[in-house]
Tab-separated table of C-alpha atoms and ligand atoms in Angstrom:
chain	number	residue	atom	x	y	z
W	1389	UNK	CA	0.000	0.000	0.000
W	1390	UNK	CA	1.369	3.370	-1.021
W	1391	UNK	CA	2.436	6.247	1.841
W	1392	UNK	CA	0.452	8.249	1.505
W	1393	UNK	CA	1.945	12.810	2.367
W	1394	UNK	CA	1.410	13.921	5.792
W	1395	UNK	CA	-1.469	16.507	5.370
W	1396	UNK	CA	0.082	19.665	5.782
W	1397	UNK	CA	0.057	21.562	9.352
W	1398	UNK	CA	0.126	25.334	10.258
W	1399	UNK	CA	2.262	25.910	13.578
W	1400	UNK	CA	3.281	29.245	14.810
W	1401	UNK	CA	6.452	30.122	16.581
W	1402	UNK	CA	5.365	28.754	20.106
W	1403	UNK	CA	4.579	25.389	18.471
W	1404	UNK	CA	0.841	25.453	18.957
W	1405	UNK	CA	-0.953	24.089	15.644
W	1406	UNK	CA	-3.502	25.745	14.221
W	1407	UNK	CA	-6.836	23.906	13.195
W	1408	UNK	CA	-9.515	26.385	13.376
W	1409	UNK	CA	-10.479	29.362	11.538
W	1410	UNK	CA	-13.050	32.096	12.222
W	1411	UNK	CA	-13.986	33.731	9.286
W	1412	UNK	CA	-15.613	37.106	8.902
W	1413	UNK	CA	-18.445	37.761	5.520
W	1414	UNK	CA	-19.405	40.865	6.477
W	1415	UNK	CA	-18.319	44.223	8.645
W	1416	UNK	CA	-22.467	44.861	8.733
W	1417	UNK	CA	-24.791	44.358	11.418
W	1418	UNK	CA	-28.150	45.206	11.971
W	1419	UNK	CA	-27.329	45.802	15.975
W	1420	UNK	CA	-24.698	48.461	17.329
W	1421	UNK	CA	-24.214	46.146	20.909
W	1422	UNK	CA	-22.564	49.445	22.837
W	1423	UNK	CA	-19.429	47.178	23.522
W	1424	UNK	CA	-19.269	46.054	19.930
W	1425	UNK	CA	-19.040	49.160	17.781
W	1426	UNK	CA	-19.426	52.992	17.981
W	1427	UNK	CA	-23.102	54.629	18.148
W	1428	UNK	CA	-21.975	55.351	14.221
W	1429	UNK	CA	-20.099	53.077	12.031
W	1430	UNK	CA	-18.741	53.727	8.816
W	1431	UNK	CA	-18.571	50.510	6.986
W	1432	UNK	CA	-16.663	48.947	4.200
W	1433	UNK	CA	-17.253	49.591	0.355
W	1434	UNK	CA	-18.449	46.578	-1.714
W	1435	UNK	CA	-15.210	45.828	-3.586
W	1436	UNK	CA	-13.509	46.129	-0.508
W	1437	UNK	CA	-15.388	43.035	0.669
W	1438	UNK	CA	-14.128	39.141	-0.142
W	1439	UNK	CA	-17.067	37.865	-2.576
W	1440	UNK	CA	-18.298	34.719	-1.442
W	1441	UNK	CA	-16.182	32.567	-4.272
W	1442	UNK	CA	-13.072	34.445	-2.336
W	1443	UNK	CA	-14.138	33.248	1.088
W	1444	UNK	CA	-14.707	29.852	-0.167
W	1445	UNK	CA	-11.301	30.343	-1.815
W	1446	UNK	CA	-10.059	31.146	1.268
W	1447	UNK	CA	-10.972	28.498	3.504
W	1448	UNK	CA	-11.037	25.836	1.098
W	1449	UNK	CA	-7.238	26.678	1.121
W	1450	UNK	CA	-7.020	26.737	5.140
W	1451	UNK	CA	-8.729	23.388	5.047
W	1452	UNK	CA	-6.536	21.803	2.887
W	1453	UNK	CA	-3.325	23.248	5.354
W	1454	UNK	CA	-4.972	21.494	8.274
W	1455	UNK	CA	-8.023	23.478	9.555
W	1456	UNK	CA	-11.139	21.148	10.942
W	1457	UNK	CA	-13.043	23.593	12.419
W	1458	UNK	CA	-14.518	27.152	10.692
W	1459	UNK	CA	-17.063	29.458	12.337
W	1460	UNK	CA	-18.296	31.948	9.715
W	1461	UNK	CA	-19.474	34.940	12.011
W	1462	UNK	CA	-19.037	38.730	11.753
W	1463	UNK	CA	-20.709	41.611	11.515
W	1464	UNK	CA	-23.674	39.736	11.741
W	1465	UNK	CA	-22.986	36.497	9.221
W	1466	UNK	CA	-26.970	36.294	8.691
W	1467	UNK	CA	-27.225	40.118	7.285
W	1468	UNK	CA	-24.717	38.973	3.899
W	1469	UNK	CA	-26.503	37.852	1.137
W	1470	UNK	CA	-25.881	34.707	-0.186
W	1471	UNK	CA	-24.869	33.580	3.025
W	1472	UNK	CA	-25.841	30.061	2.729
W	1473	UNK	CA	-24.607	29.508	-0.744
W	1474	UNK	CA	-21.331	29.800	1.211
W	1475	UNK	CA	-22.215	27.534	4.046
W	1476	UNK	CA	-23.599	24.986	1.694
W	1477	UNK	CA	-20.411	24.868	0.321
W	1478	UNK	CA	-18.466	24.960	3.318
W	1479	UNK	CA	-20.236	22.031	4.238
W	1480	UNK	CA	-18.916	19.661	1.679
W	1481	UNK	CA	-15.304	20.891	2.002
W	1482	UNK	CA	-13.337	17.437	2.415
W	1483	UNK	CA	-11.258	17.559	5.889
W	1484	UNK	CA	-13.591	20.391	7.401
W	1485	UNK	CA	-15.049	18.233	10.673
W	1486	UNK	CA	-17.169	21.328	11.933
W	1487	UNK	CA	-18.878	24.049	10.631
W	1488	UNK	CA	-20.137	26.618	12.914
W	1489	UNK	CA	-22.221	30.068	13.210
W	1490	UNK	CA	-22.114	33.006	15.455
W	1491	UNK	CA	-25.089	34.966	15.054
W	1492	UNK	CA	-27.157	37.828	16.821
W	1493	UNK	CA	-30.662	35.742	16.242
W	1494	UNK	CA	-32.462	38.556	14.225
W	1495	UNK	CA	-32.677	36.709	11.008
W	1496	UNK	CA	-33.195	33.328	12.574
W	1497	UNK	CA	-37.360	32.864	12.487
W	1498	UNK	CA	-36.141	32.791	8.539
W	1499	UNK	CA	-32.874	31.342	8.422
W	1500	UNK	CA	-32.827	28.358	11.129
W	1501	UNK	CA	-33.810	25.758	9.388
W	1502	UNK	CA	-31.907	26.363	6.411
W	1503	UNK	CA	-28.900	26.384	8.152
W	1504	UNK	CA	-29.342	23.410	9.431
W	1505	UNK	CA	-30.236	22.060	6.347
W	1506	UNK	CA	-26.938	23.791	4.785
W	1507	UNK	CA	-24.736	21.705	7.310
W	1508	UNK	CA	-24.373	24.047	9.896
W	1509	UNK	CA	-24.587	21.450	13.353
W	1510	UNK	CA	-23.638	24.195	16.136
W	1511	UNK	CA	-24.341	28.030	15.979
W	1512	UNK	CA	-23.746	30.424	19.186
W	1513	UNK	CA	-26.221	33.104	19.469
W	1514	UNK	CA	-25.794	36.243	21.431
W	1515	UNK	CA	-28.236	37.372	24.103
W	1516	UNK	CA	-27.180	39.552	26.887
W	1517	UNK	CA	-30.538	40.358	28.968
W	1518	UNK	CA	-34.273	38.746	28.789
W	1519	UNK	CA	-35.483	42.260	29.566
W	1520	UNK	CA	-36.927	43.792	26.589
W	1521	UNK	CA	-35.837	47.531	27.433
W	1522	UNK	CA	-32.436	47.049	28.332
W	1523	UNK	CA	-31.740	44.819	25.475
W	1524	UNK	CA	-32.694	47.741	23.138
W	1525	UNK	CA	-30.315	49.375	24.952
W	1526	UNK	CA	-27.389	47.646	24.654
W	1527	UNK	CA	-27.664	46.527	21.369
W	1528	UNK	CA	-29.067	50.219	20.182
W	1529	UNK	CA	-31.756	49.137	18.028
W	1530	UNK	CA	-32.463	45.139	19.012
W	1531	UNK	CA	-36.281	43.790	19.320
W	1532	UNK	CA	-35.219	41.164	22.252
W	1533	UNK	CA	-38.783	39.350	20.827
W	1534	UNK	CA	-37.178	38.474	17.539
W	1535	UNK	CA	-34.376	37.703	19.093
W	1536	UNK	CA	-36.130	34.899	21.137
W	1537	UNK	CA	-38.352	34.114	18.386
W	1538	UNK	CA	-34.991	33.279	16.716
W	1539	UNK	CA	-33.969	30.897	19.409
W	1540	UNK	CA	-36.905	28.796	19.550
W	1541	UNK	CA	-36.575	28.858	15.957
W	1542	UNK	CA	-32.655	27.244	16.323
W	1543	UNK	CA	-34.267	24.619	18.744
W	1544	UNK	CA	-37.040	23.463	16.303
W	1545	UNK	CA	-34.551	23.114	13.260
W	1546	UNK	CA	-32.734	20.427	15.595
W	1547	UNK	CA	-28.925	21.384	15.889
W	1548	UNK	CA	-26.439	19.317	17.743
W	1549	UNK	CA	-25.875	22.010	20.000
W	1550	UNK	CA	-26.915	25.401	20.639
W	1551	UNK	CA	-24.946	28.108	22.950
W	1552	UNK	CA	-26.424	31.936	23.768
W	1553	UNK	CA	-23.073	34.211	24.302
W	1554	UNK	CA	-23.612	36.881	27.156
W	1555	UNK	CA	-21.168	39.836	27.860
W	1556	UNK	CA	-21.175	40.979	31.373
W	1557	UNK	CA	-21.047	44.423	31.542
W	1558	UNK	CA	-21.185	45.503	35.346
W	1559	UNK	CA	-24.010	47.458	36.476
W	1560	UNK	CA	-25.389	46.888	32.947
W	1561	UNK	CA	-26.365	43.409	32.673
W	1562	UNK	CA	-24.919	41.588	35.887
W	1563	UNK	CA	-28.257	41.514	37.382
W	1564	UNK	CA	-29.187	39.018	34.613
W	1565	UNK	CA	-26.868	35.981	35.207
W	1566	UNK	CA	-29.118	33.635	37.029
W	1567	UNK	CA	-32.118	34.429	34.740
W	1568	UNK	CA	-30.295	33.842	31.590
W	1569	UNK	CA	-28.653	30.720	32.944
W	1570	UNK	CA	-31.968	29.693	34.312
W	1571	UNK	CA	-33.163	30.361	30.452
W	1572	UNK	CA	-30.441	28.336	29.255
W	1573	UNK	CA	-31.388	25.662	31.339
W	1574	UNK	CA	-35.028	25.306	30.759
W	1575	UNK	CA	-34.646	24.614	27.317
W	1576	UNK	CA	-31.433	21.694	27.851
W	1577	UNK	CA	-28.721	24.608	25.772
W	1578	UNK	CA	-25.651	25.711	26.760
W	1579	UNK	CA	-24.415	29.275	27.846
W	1580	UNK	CA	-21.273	31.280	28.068
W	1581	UNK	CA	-19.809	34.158	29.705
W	1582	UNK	CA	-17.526	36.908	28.425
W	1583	UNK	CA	-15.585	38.999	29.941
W	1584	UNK	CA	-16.285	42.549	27.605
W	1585	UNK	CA	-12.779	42.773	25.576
W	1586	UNK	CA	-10.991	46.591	24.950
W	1587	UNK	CA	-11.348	46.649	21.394
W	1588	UNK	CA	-12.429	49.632	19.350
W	1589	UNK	CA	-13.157	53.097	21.682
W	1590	UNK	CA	-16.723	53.033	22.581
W	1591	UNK	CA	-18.695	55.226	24.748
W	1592	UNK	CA	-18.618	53.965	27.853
W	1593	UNK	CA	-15.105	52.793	30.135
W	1594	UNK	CA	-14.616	49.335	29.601
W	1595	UNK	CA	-12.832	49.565	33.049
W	1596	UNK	CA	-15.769	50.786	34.586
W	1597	UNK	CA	-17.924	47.600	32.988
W	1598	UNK	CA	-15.886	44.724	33.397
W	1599	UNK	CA	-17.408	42.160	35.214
W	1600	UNK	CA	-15.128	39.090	36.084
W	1601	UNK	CA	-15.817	35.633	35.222
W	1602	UNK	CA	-14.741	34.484	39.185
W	1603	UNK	CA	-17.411	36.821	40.239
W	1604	UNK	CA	-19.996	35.288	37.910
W	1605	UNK	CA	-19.139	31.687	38.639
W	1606	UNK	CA	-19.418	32.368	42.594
W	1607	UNK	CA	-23.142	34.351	42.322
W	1608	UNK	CA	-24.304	31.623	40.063
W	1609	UNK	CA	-23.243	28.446	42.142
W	1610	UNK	CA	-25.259	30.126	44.931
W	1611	UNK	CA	-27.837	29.435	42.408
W	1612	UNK	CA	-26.747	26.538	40.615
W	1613	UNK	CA	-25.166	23.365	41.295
W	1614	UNK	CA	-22.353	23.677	38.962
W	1615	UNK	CA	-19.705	20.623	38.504
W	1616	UNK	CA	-16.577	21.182	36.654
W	1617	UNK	CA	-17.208	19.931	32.609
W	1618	UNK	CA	-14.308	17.884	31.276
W	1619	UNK	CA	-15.568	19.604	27.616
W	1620	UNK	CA	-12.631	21.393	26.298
W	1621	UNK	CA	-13.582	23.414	22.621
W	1622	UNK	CA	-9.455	23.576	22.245
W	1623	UNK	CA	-10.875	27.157	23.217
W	1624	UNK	CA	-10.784	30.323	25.168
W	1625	UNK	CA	-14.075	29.047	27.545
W	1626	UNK	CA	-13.787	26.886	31.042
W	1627	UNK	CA	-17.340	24.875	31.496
W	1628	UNK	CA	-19.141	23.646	34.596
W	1629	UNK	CA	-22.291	21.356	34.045
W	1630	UNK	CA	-25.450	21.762	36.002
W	1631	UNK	CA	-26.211	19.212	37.719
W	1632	UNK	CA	-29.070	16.867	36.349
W	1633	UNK	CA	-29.216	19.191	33.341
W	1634	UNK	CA	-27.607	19.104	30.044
W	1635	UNK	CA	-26.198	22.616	30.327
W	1636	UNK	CA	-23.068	23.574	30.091
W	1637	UNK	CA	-21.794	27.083	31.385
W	1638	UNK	CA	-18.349	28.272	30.058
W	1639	UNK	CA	-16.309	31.186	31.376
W	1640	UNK	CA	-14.341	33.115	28.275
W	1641	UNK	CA	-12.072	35.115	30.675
W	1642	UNK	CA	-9.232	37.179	28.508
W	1643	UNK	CA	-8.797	39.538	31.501
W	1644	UNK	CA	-8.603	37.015	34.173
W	1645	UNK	CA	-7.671	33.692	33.072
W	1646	UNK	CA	-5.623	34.218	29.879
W	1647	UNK	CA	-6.027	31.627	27.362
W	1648	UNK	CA	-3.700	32.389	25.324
W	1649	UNK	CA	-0.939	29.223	25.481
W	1650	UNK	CA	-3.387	27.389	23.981
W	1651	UNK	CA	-4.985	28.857	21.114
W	1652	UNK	CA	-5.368	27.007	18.330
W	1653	UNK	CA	-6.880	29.832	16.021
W	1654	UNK	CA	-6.673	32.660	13.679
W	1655	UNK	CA	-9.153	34.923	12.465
W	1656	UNK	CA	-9.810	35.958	8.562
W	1657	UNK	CA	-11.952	39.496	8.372
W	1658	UNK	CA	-14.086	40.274	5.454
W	1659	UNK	CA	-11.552	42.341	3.920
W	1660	UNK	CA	-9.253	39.788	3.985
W	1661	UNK	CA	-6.693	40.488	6.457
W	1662	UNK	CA	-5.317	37.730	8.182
W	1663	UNK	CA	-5.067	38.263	11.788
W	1664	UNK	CA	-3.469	35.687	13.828
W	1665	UNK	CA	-4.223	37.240	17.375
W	1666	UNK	CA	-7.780	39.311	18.061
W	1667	UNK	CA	-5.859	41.346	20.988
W	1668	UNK	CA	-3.035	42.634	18.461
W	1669	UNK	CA	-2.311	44.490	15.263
W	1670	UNK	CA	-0.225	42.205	13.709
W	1671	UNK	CA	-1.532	40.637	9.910
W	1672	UNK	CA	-1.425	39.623	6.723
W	1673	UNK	CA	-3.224	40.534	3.621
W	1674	UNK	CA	-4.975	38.002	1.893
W	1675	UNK	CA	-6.899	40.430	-0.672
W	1676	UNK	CA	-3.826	40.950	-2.816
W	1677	UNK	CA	-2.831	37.392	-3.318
W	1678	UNK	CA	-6.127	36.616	-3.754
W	1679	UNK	CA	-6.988	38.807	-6.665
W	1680	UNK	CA	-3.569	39.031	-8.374
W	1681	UNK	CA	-3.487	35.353	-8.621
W	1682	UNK	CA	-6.786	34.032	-9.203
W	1683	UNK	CA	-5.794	30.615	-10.806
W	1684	UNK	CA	-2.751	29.925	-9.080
W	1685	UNK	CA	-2.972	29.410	-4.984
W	1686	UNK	CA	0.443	29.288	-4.011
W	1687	UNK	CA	0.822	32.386	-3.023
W	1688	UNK	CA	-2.308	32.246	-0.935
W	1689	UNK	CA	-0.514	29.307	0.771
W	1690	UNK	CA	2.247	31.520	1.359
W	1691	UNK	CA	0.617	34.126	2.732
W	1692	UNK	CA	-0.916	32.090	5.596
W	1693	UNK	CA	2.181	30.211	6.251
W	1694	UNK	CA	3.565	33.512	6.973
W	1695	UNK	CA	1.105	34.672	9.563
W	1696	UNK	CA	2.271	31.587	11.666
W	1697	UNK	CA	5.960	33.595	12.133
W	1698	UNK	CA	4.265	36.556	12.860
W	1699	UNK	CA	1.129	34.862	15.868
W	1700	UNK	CA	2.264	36.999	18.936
W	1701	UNK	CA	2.692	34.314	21.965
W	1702	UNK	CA	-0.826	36.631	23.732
W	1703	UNK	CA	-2.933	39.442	24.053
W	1704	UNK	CA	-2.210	42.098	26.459
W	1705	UNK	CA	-5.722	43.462	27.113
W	1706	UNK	CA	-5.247	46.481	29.830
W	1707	UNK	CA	-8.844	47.960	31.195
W	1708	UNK	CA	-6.655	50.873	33.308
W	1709	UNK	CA	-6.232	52.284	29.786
W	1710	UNK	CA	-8.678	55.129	29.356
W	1711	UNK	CA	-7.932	54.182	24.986
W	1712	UNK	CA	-8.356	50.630	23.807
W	1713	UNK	CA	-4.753	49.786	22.454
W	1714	UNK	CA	-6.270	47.794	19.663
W	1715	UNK	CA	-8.179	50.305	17.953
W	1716	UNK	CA	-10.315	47.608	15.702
W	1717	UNK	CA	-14.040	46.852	16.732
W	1718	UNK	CA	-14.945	43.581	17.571
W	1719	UNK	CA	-17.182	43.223	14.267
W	1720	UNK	CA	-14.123	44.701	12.382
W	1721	UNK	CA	-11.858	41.030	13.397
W	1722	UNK	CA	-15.051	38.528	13.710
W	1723	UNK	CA	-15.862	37.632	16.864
J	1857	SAM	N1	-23.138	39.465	15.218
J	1857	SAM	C1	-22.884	38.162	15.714
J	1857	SAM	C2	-23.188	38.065	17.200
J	1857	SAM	O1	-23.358	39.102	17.831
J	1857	SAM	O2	-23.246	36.954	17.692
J	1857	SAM	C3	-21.479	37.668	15.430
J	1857	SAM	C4	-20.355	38.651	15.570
J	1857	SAM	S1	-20.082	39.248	17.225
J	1857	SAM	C5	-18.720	40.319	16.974
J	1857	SAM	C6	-19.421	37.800	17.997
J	1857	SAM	C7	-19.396	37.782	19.493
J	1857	SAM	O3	-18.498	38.766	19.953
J	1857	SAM	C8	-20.735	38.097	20.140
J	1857	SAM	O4	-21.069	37.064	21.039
J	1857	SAM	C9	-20.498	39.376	20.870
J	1857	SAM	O5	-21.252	39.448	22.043
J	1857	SAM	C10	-19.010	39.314	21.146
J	1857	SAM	N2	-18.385	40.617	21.351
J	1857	SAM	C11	-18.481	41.719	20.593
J	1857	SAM	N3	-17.718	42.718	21.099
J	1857	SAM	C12	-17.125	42.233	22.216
J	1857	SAM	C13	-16.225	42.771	23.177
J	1857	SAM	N4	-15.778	44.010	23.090
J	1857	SAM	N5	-15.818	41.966	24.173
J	1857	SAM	C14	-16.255	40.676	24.270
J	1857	SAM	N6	-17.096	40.108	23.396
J	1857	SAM	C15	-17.547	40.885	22.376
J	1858	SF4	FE1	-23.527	43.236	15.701
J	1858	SF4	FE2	-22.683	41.062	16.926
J	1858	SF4	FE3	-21.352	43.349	17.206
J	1858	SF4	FE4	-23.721	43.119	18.321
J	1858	SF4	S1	-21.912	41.910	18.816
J	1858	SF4	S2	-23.011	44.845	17.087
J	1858	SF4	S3	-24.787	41.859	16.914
J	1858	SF4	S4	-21.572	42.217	15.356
């Protein structure tokens, strides 16, 4: 029997091996979450944006260098048209073993099931309060009833697993933990926690807002009996299972546990930059390759080979800073 090649591999500098790309089709969003963007964004011209032949391009290419795992997200994934031609395709990529979704749950009363039917087994959807006034206000413009309408939605269409994303924002939302876990639980999903991340300047101290994940974990197992999960995502989040439930809660702490000797990830935005960290300025552009050298991928492959020499060993995220050092919004990289 032949030998077959080793399939190729991308490691950084630190020797931790990439196998999981998030990958950002649009810099839209029809929410302005107050620790996501600026009350006004300007947003990217169309032929500034990777079509969706260059994303599939793209990760077709990451795929083949060793990625299992993409999560398209954003912007908010669902507002791009097209966007399950893309996943469709994504789907059927030999070598991709999960295809995932981060979404804000507007668009899912429509898009759920086709999703699912698409190939998409997991999404993450965002929710940071069940009460209808203050979700308005910290997404700007949200209707928290589509949002939940959208979530029952994701439960009908049957995915393998569903997870609701909360940032904590002190004296904002904190008052909410128990009642969103305790939503999380009712209906058997999962739920995590983030600790709100300095990127972009926004109008309110991120200092002022953060909210640990230690402080979280002890209010809710006042609440809760939480065991410690074995699951490990390769990720960012710590879980704890509820007892006699099927819920998991995760922890994604940047300020207080950092993650960072582990991550096995880099991040493509819709512009094609590749950026290897979310907490630093270093990338790569993509876009030039791309376009100069439609029929030939090499020096795609070369591109993203370089952005393993260049994956700083961690973020340095500092709240005492009255200016974000990393001056790029959250729906600028892809969450
Ligand atoms: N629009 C989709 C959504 O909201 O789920 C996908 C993109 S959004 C940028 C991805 C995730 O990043 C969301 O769960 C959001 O809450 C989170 N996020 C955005 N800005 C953040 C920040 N400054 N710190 C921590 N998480 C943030
Ligand atoms: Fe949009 Fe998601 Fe950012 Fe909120 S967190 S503004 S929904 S991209």
């Amino acid at each position: 029997m032949p030998i077959s090649a080793p399939r190729p591999a991308l490691i950084d500098r630190f020797g931790r091996r990439i196998t999981y790309l998030r990958l950002s089709i649009t810099d839209r969003c029809d929410f302005r979450c107050n620790y996501c963007m600026a009350e006004t964004m300007q947003f990217l011209p169309r032929h500034r944006i990777l079509s969706l032949e260059e994303c599939l391009r793209v990760a077709r290419i990451f795929v083949d260098l060793g990625v299992s795992k993409i999560r398209i997200t954003g912007g908010e994934p669902l507002v791009r048209k097209n966007a399950l031609w893309l996943l469709e395709r994504l789907s059927t990529l030999p070598g991709l073993k999960e295809l995932v979704l981060t979404t804000n749950g507007s668009q899912l009363e429509r898009y759920a099931l086709p999703l699912r039917q698409a190939g998409v087994r997991r999404i993450n959807i965002s929710l940071d309060s069940l009460d209808p006034a203050r979700f308005r206000a910290m997404t700007r413009v949200g209707d928290l009833a589509r949002v939940l309408g959208g979530i029952e939605a994701a439960l009908r269409a049957g995915f393998d697993a569903i997870k609701l994303n909360t940032v904590m924002m002190r004296g904002v939302n904190d008052s909410e933990l128990e009642s969103l876990t305790q939503f999380a639980v009712n209906r058997g999903i999962d739920i995590a926690f983030i600790e709100e991340m300095p990127l972009g300047a926004v109008d309110h101290r991120r200092g002022d807002t953060y909210f640990s994940s230690d402080a979280a974990l002890a209010r809710l197992r006042h609440r809760f009996d939480l065991v410690p999960s074995t699951k490990n995502t390769g990720g960012p989040a710590r879980y704890w299972r509820v007892a006699h439930s099927p819920t998991q809660v995760g922890f994604i702490s940047p300020h207080s546990h950092n993650f960072c000797a582990d991550c096995n990830r880099v991040r493509v935005t819709c512009q094609g930059e590749l950026f290897p960290c979310l907490g630093q300025d270093e990338r790569v552009d993509l876009m030039a390759p791309l376009r100069r050298h439609p029929d030939d991928d090499v020096p795609l492959r070369q591109a993203i080979a370089a952005a393993m020499g260049i994956k700083p060993e961690g973020h340095d995220f500092d709240l005492a800073q009255p200016r974000p050092k990393i001056v790029r919004f959250m729906s600028m990289t892809g969450g």
